[in-house]
XYZ file of C-alpha atoms in Angstrom:
685
model
C 196.379 147.021 -46.578
C 194.935 148.097 -43.054
C 197.296 149.319 -40.497
C 197.514 149.823 -36.529
C 200.596 151.199 -34.991
C 200.874 151.675 -30.876
C 203.866 153.724 -29.815
C 205.405 153.145 -25.954
C 207.752 155.883 -25.070
C 209.298 158.913 -26.996
C 209.498 158.402 -30.543
C 211.110 160.393 -33.451
C 210.901 159.419 -37.253
C 213.831 157.557 -38.771
C 216.465 158.308 -40.503
C 214.670 158.815 -44.327
C 218.229 157.383 -45.706
C 217.819 154.093 -44.155
C 214.746 153.617 -44.921
C 214.982 154.737 -48.673
C 217.744 152.704 -48.604
C 216.298 149.569 -47.933
C 213.296 150.095 -49.725
C 215.586 150.580 -53.218
C 217.062 147.022 -52.487
C 213.630 145.520 -51.607
C 212.162 146.774 -55.029
C 215.317 145.564 -57.000
C 214.929 142.225 -55.091
C 211.221 141.775 -55.696
C 212.041 142.952 -59.457
C 214.776 140.786 -60.173
C 213.105 137.839 -58.763
C 209.702 138.022 -60.285
C 207.890 138.602 -57.353
C 204.900 141.304 -56.697
C 204.922 144.741 -54.850
C 203.071 144.373 -51.527
C 202.102 147.590 -49.590
C 202.638 145.338 -46.070
C 205.976 143.888 -47.339
C 207.082 147.546 -47.874
C 205.752 149.033 -44.970
C 207.570 146.437 -43.000
C 211.036 146.992 -44.743
C 210.464 150.553 -43.882
C 209.480 150.301 -40.318
C 212.412 147.665 -39.725
C 214.998 149.996 -41.383
C 213.767 153.089 -39.013
C 214.091 150.822 -35.982
C 217.232 149.793 -36.324
C 218.229 153.300 -37.112
C 216.819 154.501 -33.982
C 217.463 151.474 -32.053
C 213.883 151.454 -31.065
C 212.558 148.087 -30.526
C 209.823 147.134 -32.731
C 206.606 144.563 -32.557
C 205.840 144.115 -36.510
C 202.587 141.701 -37.253
C 202.551 140.856 -40.983
C 200.000 138.052 -42.119
C 200.667 135.384 -44.140
C 201.974 136.042 -47.563
C 203.480 139.516 -46.587
C 206.669 138.234 -47.220
C 207.974 139.152 -44.259
C 211.768 137.285 -44.619
C 212.648 139.617 -47.231
C 211.290 142.583 -45.347
C 213.662 142.500 -42.439
C 216.360 140.748 -44.020
C 216.737 143.602 -46.784
C 217.340 146.399 -43.790
C 219.267 143.574 -42.082
C 221.920 143.351 -44.959
C 221.547 147.235 -45.370
C 222.629 147.852 -42.091
C 225.169 144.765 -42.183
C 227.263 146.784 -44.687
C 228.585 149.750 -41.914
C 228.038 147.753 -39.224
C 231.005 146.339 -36.994
C 228.832 143.391 -35.056
C 227.031 140.809 -36.601
C 223.102 140.895 -36.712
C 221.349 138.082 -35.706
C 217.900 136.088 -37.185
C 216.340 133.516 -34.568
C 213.897 131.423 -35.624
C 211.522 128.851 -33.777
C 211.390 126.260 -36.020
C 213.911 124.301 -37.628
C 212.120 124.824 -41.110
C 211.979 128.003 -41.132
C 215.842 128.128 -40.430
C 216.284 126.085 -43.318
C 214.002 128.185 -45.480
C 216.065 131.206 -44.447
C 219.473 130.178 -45.036
C 219.001 127.997 -48.167
C 216.515 129.826 -49.373
C 215.272 133.140 -48.979
C 218.930 134.560 -47.910
C 220.666 133.114 -51.327
C 217.752 134.534 -53.528
C 218.098 137.586 -52.047
C 221.671 137.912 -52.163
C 221.625 137.176 -55.731
C 219.405 139.875 -56.967
C 220.981 142.742 -54.996
C 224.747 141.987 -54.505
C 225.511 143.982 -57.273
C 224.006 146.987 -55.537
C 225.757 146.808 -52.026
C 229.076 148.142 -51.278
C 231.039 144.892 -50.424
C 229.758 141.035 -50.305
C 227.410 139.748 -47.641
C 228.745 136.610 -45.083
C 226.121 134.958 -43.440
C 226.563 131.853 -41.053
C 224.136 129.346 -39.435
C 225.076 128.831 -35.740
C 223.255 125.993 -33.691
C 224.010 124.624 -30.259
C 227.027 122.288 -29.974
C 224.606 119.203 -29.596
C 223.992 119.586 -33.525
C 227.731 119.180 -34.563
C 229.744 116.159 -34.781
C 232.490 115.703 -32.316
C 235.714 114.817 -33.955
C 237.080 113.710 -30.262
C 234.588 111.793 -29.614
C 234.560 109.690 -33.057
C 237.996 109.127 -32.749
C 237.865 107.463 -29.028
C 238.339 110.514 -26.846
C 234.549 110.358 -24.918
C 233.580 106.656 -23.409
C 230.973 104.863 -25.029
C 227.433 105.402 -24.064
C 226.725 102.813 -21.583
C 223.317 101.500 -22.827
C 224.512 101.198 -26.026
C 227.732 99.612 -25.535
C 225.978 96.066 -26.351
C 224.682 97.047 -29.770
C 227.468 99.163 -30.769
C 229.966 96.177 -30.392
C 227.678 93.189 -30.532
C 230.157 91.533 -33.432
C 233.531 93.397 -31.878
C 234.701 97.203 -32.053
C 236.231 96.154 -35.264
C 232.521 95.863 -37.127
C 231.252 98.440 -34.724
C 233.840 101.531 -36.362
C 233.119 100.438 -40.192
C 236.288 98.649 -40.422
C 236.547 95.971 -43.128
C 235.057 92.539 -42.708
C 231.651 91.902 -41.027
C 229.534 94.831 -40.290
C 227.120 95.297 -37.060
C 224.136 93.514 -37.173
C 222.068 95.912 -35.063
C 220.104 99.224 -36.296
C 222.501 101.224 -33.977
C 225.733 99.864 -35.100
C 224.574 100.119 -38.701
C 223.522 103.646 -38.194
C 227.011 104.503 -35.962
C 229.191 102.987 -38.864
C 227.315 105.330 -41.167
C 227.833 108.332 -39.550
C 231.420 107.337 -38.863
C 231.948 107.233 -43.131
C 229.942 110.610 -43.565
C 232.285 112.232 -40.913
C 235.260 111.453 -43.207
C 232.692 113.683 -45.990
C 230.817 116.364 -44.677
C 232.165 119.856 -44.531
C 229.982 121.087 -41.365
C 229.129 118.401 -39.443
C 225.670 119.613 -39.118
C 223.238 116.786 -38.682
C 220.822 118.452 -40.362
C 223.130 117.859 -43.632
C 222.634 114.640 -43.345
C 220.131 112.822 -45.621
C 218.665 110.365 -44.466
C 218.631 111.198 -41.148
C 219.661 108.995 -38.390
C 217.822 108.124 -34.466
C 218.544 110.470 -31.569
C 220.285 107.489 -29.753
C 222.570 107.285 -32.676
C 223.563 110.808 -33.028
C 224.309 110.713 -29.271
C 226.913 108.511 -29.967
C 229.356 110.811 -31.956
C 227.896 114.183 -30.339
C 228.477 116.105 -26.918
C 226.370 118.859 -25.408
C 227.796 121.800 -24.292
C 228.614 120.620 -20.951
C 230.413 117.596 -22.052
C 232.772 119.774 -24.408
C 236.153 119.709 -23.040
C 236.839 123.172 -24.550
C 239.001 124.766 -27.265
C 241.898 124.942 -24.705
C 241.781 121.472 -23.909
C 240.397 119.403 -26.858
C 243.128 117.947 -29.463
C 240.857 118.249 -32.277
C 239.776 121.733 -31.756
C 241.336 123.292 -35.099
C 239.118 120.475 -36.786
C 235.723 120.961 -34.570
C 232.918 121.579 -36.500
C 230.846 123.352 -33.807
C 234.285 125.635 -33.234
C 234.312 126.464 -36.780
C 230.711 127.256 -37.281
C 231.110 130.127 -34.482
C 234.007 130.872 -36.071
C 232.438 131.698 -39.312
C 229.631 133.683 -36.811
C 231.858 135.397 -35.617
C 233.334 136.906 -39.313
C 229.616 137.119 -40.944
C 227.421 139.655 -41.325
C 224.240 137.718 -40.498
C 223.946 135.068 -38.287
C 220.922 132.783 -38.286
C 220.252 130.714 -35.251
C 217.103 129.297 -32.877
C 215.309 130.560 -30.466
C 216.584 128.278 -27.255
C 220.751 129.531 -28.450
C 219.282 133.082 -28.269
C 217.898 132.325 -24.888
C 220.965 130.336 -23.833
C 223.739 133.622 -24.946
C 221.606 136.000 -23.393
C 220.724 133.951 -19.797
C 223.836 131.904 -19.387
C 226.648 133.791 -20.161
C 228.336 131.101 -22.544
C 228.575 133.371 -25.592
C 227.414 131.083 -27.821
C 226.787 133.841 -30.242
C 229.077 136.862 -31.331
C 228.384 140.272 -30.258
C 225.617 141.138 -32.331
C 224.003 144.966 -32.143
C 220.482 143.877 -33.914
C 218.284 140.862 -33.431
C 215.281 139.697 -35.278
C 212.916 137.474 -33.331
C 210.792 135.568 -36.286
C 207.740 133.570 -35.137
C 208.386 135.388 -32.028
C 205.008 134.398 -31.082
C 207.056 131.479 -29.581
C 209.997 133.321 -28.325
C 208.160 133.206 -24.995
C 207.387 129.349 -24.401
C 210.823 128.487 -26.535
C 212.914 130.592 -23.643
C 211.180 128.745 -21.052
C 212.066 125.755 -22.332
C 215.697 126.796 -22.569
C 216.432 127.375 -19.030
C 213.905 124.940 -17.551
C 215.391 122.460 -14.765
C 214.781 118.697 -14.091
C 215.950 116.421 -11.449
C 215.160 112.787 -10.303
C 216.838 110.597 -7.785
C 217.646 108.785 -11.255
C 219.338 111.246 -12.658
C 221.355 111.732 -9.400
C 222.561 108.189 -8.904
C 223.867 108.109 -13.166
C 225.857 111.425 -11.887
C 227.357 109.382 -9.015
C 227.918 105.901 -11.327
C 229.478 108.150 -14.159
C 231.564 109.582 -11.966
C 232.473 106.460 -9.859
C 233.262 105.092 -13.217
C 235.221 107.639 -15.005
C 236.977 109.742 -12.273
C 237.490 106.796 -9.926
C 235.964 108.808 -6.700
C 233.804 107.548 -3.637
C 230.408 108.564 -4.398
C 228.838 106.979 -0.966
C 227.578 110.067 0.225
C 225.968 111.489 -3.051
C 223.831 107.988 -3.806
C 222.789 108.372 -0.091
C 221.509 111.925 -0.860
C 219.679 110.510 -3.832
C 217.612 107.661 -1.713
C 216.981 110.131 0.760
C 215.604 112.745 -2.081
C 213.485 109.667 -3.753
C 211.930 108.529 -0.286
C 210.998 112.270 0.758
C 209.218 112.728 -2.888
C 207.079 109.672 -2.976
C 204.213 111.484 -0.693
C 204.902 114.551 -2.879
C 201.633 115.246 -4.975
C 202.001 115.303 -8.816
C 201.992 118.495 -10.372
C 202.370 122.167 -8.649
C 204.331 122.763 -5.460
C 202.594 125.973 -4.650
C 204.402 125.926 -1.146
C 207.773 124.879 -2.477
C 209.677 122.083 -0.636
C 208.706 121.251 2.429
C 211.464 121.209 5.143
C 212.394 117.285 4.656
C 212.872 117.658 0.859
C 214.705 120.805 0.935
C 217.154 119.295 3.244
C 217.362 116.241 1.129
C 217.923 118.717 -1.827
C 220.756 120.477 0.296
C 222.269 117.031 0.793
C 222.598 116.477 -2.742
C 224.051 119.602 -3.561
C 226.546 119.252 -0.769
C 227.369 115.790 -1.610
C 227.831 117.181 -5.430
C 229.749 119.685 -4.850
C 232.422 117.447 -2.694
C 232.118 114.542 -5.762
C 233.025 117.644 -8.045
C 236.124 118.881 -6.176
C 237.304 115.187 -5.712
C 236.836 115.060 -9.718
C 239.626 117.832 -10.462
C 242.124 116.247 -13.120
C 245.570 116.136 -11.302
C 248.598 118.217 -12.402
C 249.737 117.304 -15.236
C 246.973 115.023 -16.524
C 245.581 115.224 -20.399
C 241.895 116.078 -21.516
C 239.678 113.221 -20.338
C 236.426 112.794 -22.058
C 234.627 110.231 -19.761
C 236.116 112.957 -16.912
C 234.501 115.727 -18.630
C 230.848 113.378 -19.165
C 231.076 113.023 -15.471
C 231.320 116.218 -14.357
C 229.242 117.906 -16.602
C 226.589 115.384 -15.050
C 227.865 116.467 -11.613
C 227.400 120.168 -11.997
C 223.449 119.672 -13.735
C 222.775 118.348 -11.022
C 224.382 120.907 -8.442
C 222.608 123.642 -10.828
C 219.363 122.373 -10.492
C 219.758 121.841 -6.699
C 220.714 125.257 -6.029
C 217.667 126.579 -7.999
C 215.328 125.148 -6.458
C 216.890 125.910 -2.639
C 216.826 129.628 -4.223
C 213.107 128.856 -6.217
C 211.271 131.470 -3.902
C 213.395 134.695 -3.887
C 214.237 133.762 -7.839
C 209.966 133.654 -8.167
C 210.611 130.086 -9.891
C 207.920 127.534 -9.747
C 208.334 123.737 -8.964
C 206.355 120.821 -9.754
C 205.987 117.335 -9.195
C 205.628 114.761 -12.376
C 205.392 110.923 -12.477
C 204.970 109.654 -16.029
C 203.014 106.391 -16.393
C 200.807 105.167 -19.587
C 199.299 107.655 -22.030
C 195.439 108.533 -20.931
C 193.618 106.385 -23.310
C 190.985 109.737 -24.123
C 193.634 112.789 -24.206
C 196.493 110.588 -25.093
C 198.352 112.812 -22.730
C 200.986 111.037 -20.104
C 198.594 110.114 -17.249
C 199.966 110.555 -13.464
C 201.328 107.294 -11.972
C 201.565 107.726 -8.340
C 203.765 104.203 -8.056
C 206.240 106.008 -10.843
C 209.548 107.683 -9.745
C 209.366 111.429 -8.635
C 210.776 113.969 -11.571
C 211.003 117.332 -9.410
C 211.024 120.564 -12.730
C 211.718 123.804 -11.997
C 211.067 127.058 -14.621
C 210.862 130.486 -14.117
C 207.375 132.341 -13.211
C 207.741 134.647 -16.246
C 211.018 135.241 -18.606
C 210.307 138.828 -19.176
C 212.492 140.475 -16.604
C 215.438 138.224 -18.321
C 214.482 139.249 -21.545
C 214.432 142.931 -20.866
C 218.390 142.224 -18.975
C 219.900 139.607 -21.219
C 218.067 140.369 -25.123
C 216.165 144.091 -24.864
C 219.325 145.595 -22.928
C 222.548 146.786 -25.616
C 220.549 145.486 -28.469
C 217.633 146.827 -31.005
C 215.468 143.554 -31.118
C 212.991 143.598 -33.356
C 209.973 140.803 -33.239
C 207.876 139.515 -36.214
C 205.115 136.986 -36.563
C 201.897 136.446 -38.116
C 200.280 136.410 -34.760
C 201.551 139.175 -32.563
C 198.774 140.760 -31.689
C 194.981 140.020 -30.301
C 192.439 142.138 -32.702
C 194.832 145.557 -32.135
C 196.136 145.144 -29.440
C 199.986 144.088 -28.700
C 200.155 144.745 -25.212
C 199.352 140.530 -24.254
C 202.330 139.772 -26.115
C 204.762 142.649 -24.886
C 204.221 141.835 -21.374
C 205.131 138.338 -21.679
C 208.632 139.624 -22.705
C 208.966 141.940 -20.500
C 208.046 144.880 -22.323
C 205.700 146.702 -19.875
C 205.457 147.915 -16.705
C 208.115 149.657 -14.797
C 211.597 150.201 -16.267
C 210.463 148.433 -19.203
C 211.962 149.809 -22.499
C 210.411 151.540 -25.319
C 208.463 149.890 -28.262
C 206.423 150.351 -31.086
C 203.895 148.055 -32.530
C 202.672 147.807 -35.970
C 200.443 145.839 -37.958
C 201.288 146.015 -41.335
C 197.969 144.017 -42.762
C 197.672 141.095 -45.412
C 197.354 140.756 -48.739
C 194.790 138.562 -48.639
C 190.824 139.682 -48.710
C 189.911 137.375 -45.926
C 186.157 137.876 -45.993
C 185.925 137.150 -50.174
C 188.192 134.005 -49.632
C 186.717 132.197 -46.482
C 184.219 131.364 -43.595
C 184.913 131.031 -40.413
C 182.032 128.310 -39.215
C 181.756 127.932 -35.043
C 179.628 124.735 -34.538
C 177.646 127.068 -32.009
C 174.673 124.113 -31.842
C 177.142 121.493 -30.243
C 177.633 120.590 -26.449
C 180.550 122.063 -24.107
C 183.243 119.672 -25.387
C 184.098 116.986 -22.731
C 186.476 114.534 -22.761
C 187.230 113.368 -26.432
C 185.009 114.153 -29.392
C 181.303 114.012 -29.041
C 179.323 111.966 -31.501
C 177.357 115.346 -32.253
C 180.945 116.451 -33.392
C 181.403 113.642 -35.043
C 178.268 114.099 -37.062
C 179.053 117.960 -37.918
C 182.926 117.037 -39.004
C 181.370 113.981 -41.419
C 178.914 116.337 -42.800
C 181.550 118.618 -43.534
C 184.036 116.420 -45.085
C 181.648 114.927 -47.211
C 180.698 118.396 -48.534
C 184.168 119.121 -49.260
C 184.476 115.778 -50.369
C 188.290 115.763 -48.775
C 190.488 118.621 -48.942
C 190.591 118.883 -45.249
C 193.077 119.788 -42.531
C 191.694 118.740 -39.231
C 193.589 120.016 -35.999
C 192.868 117.814 -32.602
C 193.767 118.979 -28.790
C 194.928 115.980 -28.222
C 196.683 112.748 -30.144
C 194.005 110.283 -29.183
C 191.593 112.237 -30.383
C 192.974 112.948 -33.798
C 192.878 108.886 -33.811
C 189.556 108.102 -32.982
C 188.449 110.632 -35.695
C 190.058 109.048 -38.200
C 189.151 105.730 -37.714
C 185.650 106.559 -37.262
C 185.287 109.071 -40.556
C 187.151 106.220 -42.462
C 184.205 103.926 -41.786
C 181.582 106.626 -42.848
C 183.738 108.139 -46.016
C 185.207 106.945 -48.991
C 188.012 109.475 -48.952
C 191.531 108.731 -48.323
C 192.273 110.101 -44.261
C 195.901 110.359 -43.261
C 196.430 110.838 -39.519
C 199.650 111.794 -37.805
C 202.207 109.201 -36.239
C 201.683 106.835 -39.317
C 204.410 108.268 -41.448
C 206.940 111.126 -41.030
C 205.346 114.433 -40.947
C 207.251 115.926 -43.874
C 205.657 112.392 -45.708
C 202.686 113.206 -44.773
C 202.292 117.277 -45.247
C 203.929 116.032 -48.675
C 201.269 113.338 -49.815
C 198.334 115.361 -48.451
C 199.619 118.670 -50.431
C 199.870 116.781 -54.051
C 196.333 114.946 -53.182
C 193.638 117.315 -53.275
C 190.929 115.158 -51.939
C 193.221 113.339 -49.453
C 192.257 114.497 -45.291
C 195.271 115.118 -42.854
C 194.111 114.504 -39.308
C 196.880 115.507 -36.172
C 197.321 117.483 -33.259
C 199.722 120.738 -32.054
C 202.671 120.438 -34.564
C 200.444 120.711 -37.212
C 198.736 123.964 -35.930
C 201.509 125.825 -36.964
C 204.149 123.692 -39.416
C 201.773 123.093 -42.612
C 201.988 125.717 -45.046
C 199.904 123.844 -48.589
C 198.335 126.840 -50.455
C 195.829 125.541 -53.645
C 192.668 123.045 -53.343
C 194.229 120.556 -51.225
C 193.740 122.606 -48.103
C 190.038 123.936 -48.666
C 189.148 123.142 -45.139
C 190.582 123.986 -41.771
C 188.403 121.963 -38.542
C 189.622 122.964 -35.045
C 188.042 120.360 -32.658
C 188.128 122.618 -29.920
C 189.398 125.586 -28.639
C 193.175 125.019 -27.813
C 193.375 126.077 -24.108
C 196.724 125.309 -22.089
C 195.935 121.716 -20.424
C 194.260 122.720 -17.222
C 196.494 120.867 -15.339
C 199.996 122.118 -16.317
C 201.843 123.494 -13.301
C 203.279 126.874 -14.918
C 199.633 128.011 -16.532
C 198.132 127.414 -13.092
C 201.043 129.308 -11.122
C 200.970 132.156 -13.777
C 197.416 132.441 -13.476
C 197.524 132.830 -9.925
C 200.516 135.614 -9.813
C 198.419 137.371 -12.485
C 194.879 137.301 -9.937
C 197.246 138.177 -7.071
C 198.048 141.295 -8.723
C 194.833 142.308 -9.465
C 194.447 141.337 -12.809
C 192.509 138.080 -14.140
C 194.341 135.081 -14.672
C 192.742 133.019 -16.816
C 192.427 135.761 -19.768
C 195.876 136.789 -19.411
C 197.572 133.505 -19.602
C 194.935 130.482 -20.686
C 192.949 132.820 -22.955
C 196.196 134.664 -24.181
C 197.817 131.468 -25.084
C 194.844 129.927 -26.555
C 194.472 133.353 -28.848
C 197.423 133.022 -30.475
C 197.445 129.184 -30.985
C 193.592 129.610 -32.526
C 194.828 132.033 -35.100
C 198.084 129.997 -36.020
C 195.718 126.877 -36.352
C 193.135 128.941 -38.750
C 196.018 130.612 -40.751
C 196.446 127.444 -42.007
C 193.780 127.757 -44.267
C 194.887 131.070 -46.900
C 198.189 131.015 -47.576
C 197.728 132.391 -51.342
C 195.758 135.391 -52.930
C 193.694 132.238 -54.839
C 192.952 130.508 -52.063
C 189.034 129.729 -50.830
C 188.055 127.944 -48.166
C 186.389 127.058 -44.184
C 188.032 127.270 -40.876
C 185.256 125.741 -39.226
C 185.524 125.259 -35.231
C 183.752 122.706 -33.581
C 183.457 124.467 -29.703
C 180.493 126.188 -29.294
C 182.483 128.133 -26.577
C 183.888 130.636 -29.328
C 180.508 131.453 -29.484
C 178.529 131.347 -26.337
C 180.845 131.931 -23.539
C 182.327 135.921 -22.682
C 185.938 135.359 -23.963
C 184.780 134.277 -27.487
C 184.947 137.434 -28.321
C 188.417 138.171 -27.249
C 189.685 135.078 -29.178
C 187.467 135.620 -32.096
C 189.663 139.179 -32.564
C 192.423 137.129 -32.971
C 191.359 135.582 -35.641
C 191.809 136.652 -39.714
C 188.411 138.263 -40.237
C 186.965 136.075 -42.289
C 183.320 135.758 -42.988
C 181.241 134.432 -40.278
C 178.517 131.984 -39.827
C 177.054 129.303 -37.321
C 174.494 127.847 -40.331
C 176.266 124.546 -41.031
C 173.757 124.227 -44.418
C 175.669 127.331 -45.496
C 179.473 126.239 -44.795
C 178.508 122.780 -46.646
C 177.124 124.371 -49.527
C 179.906 126.426 -49.884
C 182.485 123.548 -49.670
C 180.827 121.297 -52.202
C 181.145 124.571 -54.708
C 184.935 124.762 -54.107
C 184.789 120.761 -54.521
C 183.294 121.102 -57.916
C 185.103 123.870 -59.206
C 188.475 122.262 -57.732
């Protein structure tokens, strides 16, 4: 095991008793579940227990195969035995959330409950829109106008699933099925519905947090699936949630989570981006008009001034350039946003229910839309003071080369706003008053935790103290895998070069398939798949041709099949064994060069005297590259090659920085050495 640690601020040795208790429970769990003792897992459990006991923040990098879920769950459970507040586990992905609640915690509790002072209660808490709304099911909210024709194409009785002729549209059938499921489910949780339904169908039976009438007004509050989940969370010892809900709870004061004292953030390399997404805002003339229409329809108020303000804003944005608004709104645009804000305030005042009026779902939806527009307007007008970034998008057809939606100068403009950085808000809303443990397989670049810590608000004046620890990996990377950097290839341009396609062909031919190929764009993945299908006699699956779960399942089951895809595969695939003996990365995953937030953050670093490219783009790429390369070695038995078809990793000065984030695979730029190794692997498999 390799270990490195960096401590910031004063620190003292934690309670040996807390660490010993956690390690004793971990030993019992591993023995009961038939697992193997791992030094890294023990060290991580000790570090987490010490951090909780000392109330110190901890960043802990734990390589793939360490068993980090057990390493943090055991100390959390031990702590929960004697705490009057729950501990929280927050994940970035639904897949890990489901794994923790459905597999890891039940297995762990089955193993250690006899050694605990009392039973441990665990609750899963999600955002309100993930649950069925009983009030909406019973007609307490108006039907989505766009879906109304499809829902009621055969009359109301058919649409709601009454006896007789059923709905003929796909949407109608899905809603009828949801109504039937509502009578059977105990949780109302969308993820418990198998098979699932489309987002459009789900919207017909769910509400957002803003649309909800609230427990004081809703006639179905006592039966509300979301409220029941929150009640279970308030009474639980361990609450499992996601990064977005953690951010909303920390920043917006909505109290969507119970008061907690300790939180473990898993997949913590995603936290800053997930938080940014959760607190970003959008505004367009279409959104304003929709809010006005809803207010007129459901509240019976006059909205002429709001509609006029929407039209004025649309006109003033016509000449706004697509991309970052580095100087903010111009005078005309700011005036029009202020007009929208003022008209929204009037509409909200006019739409208040009168004395004695009962709760009205339609009115609540209308007011929630008005409130959303108002809040974004206020943020846009205060953007400079609050260090927020604004940009404009106009979405057209996908670019034929990159696969990204291209800017269409004739399309309506959409204003966006997001924080320049979330570190300050995380410092106040998350780290202040809680003990926070952040963990991932990719938290450090080389041995440095500072790039990650800085983005989370843990550096600079007033930052809380923290410790960074790398507990290593159980894998022998230099013996288990190779890193091939195609140094001879030309610099990447638009699309995959002919030379890179030839290299890819040679690699796939040598490995006889068994390759996970990760591309920077959907278009590149599709073009490469089409070309290689003509050249090779191996099965090539491509993202978009089926559901992601079905593609990964087939890839795992067929050792000579290849899977081509984009970013969702860079982090979401866990296929140990010979089915994944080659991972190919087409180019370094830098952020898009026209990404407004990346541009703004790079400029801010440069203005402060730093290197904006290295601090923002290169750091982002390093973490993503490590995640992609991490798809190869998933067990101690795995062998294979990571191939990067981007010569810049070997030729550019920043290449060493990026390679420092990768697992320490044996490196080579000789394609013949790699193809010989792949042939041996294919023959042995």
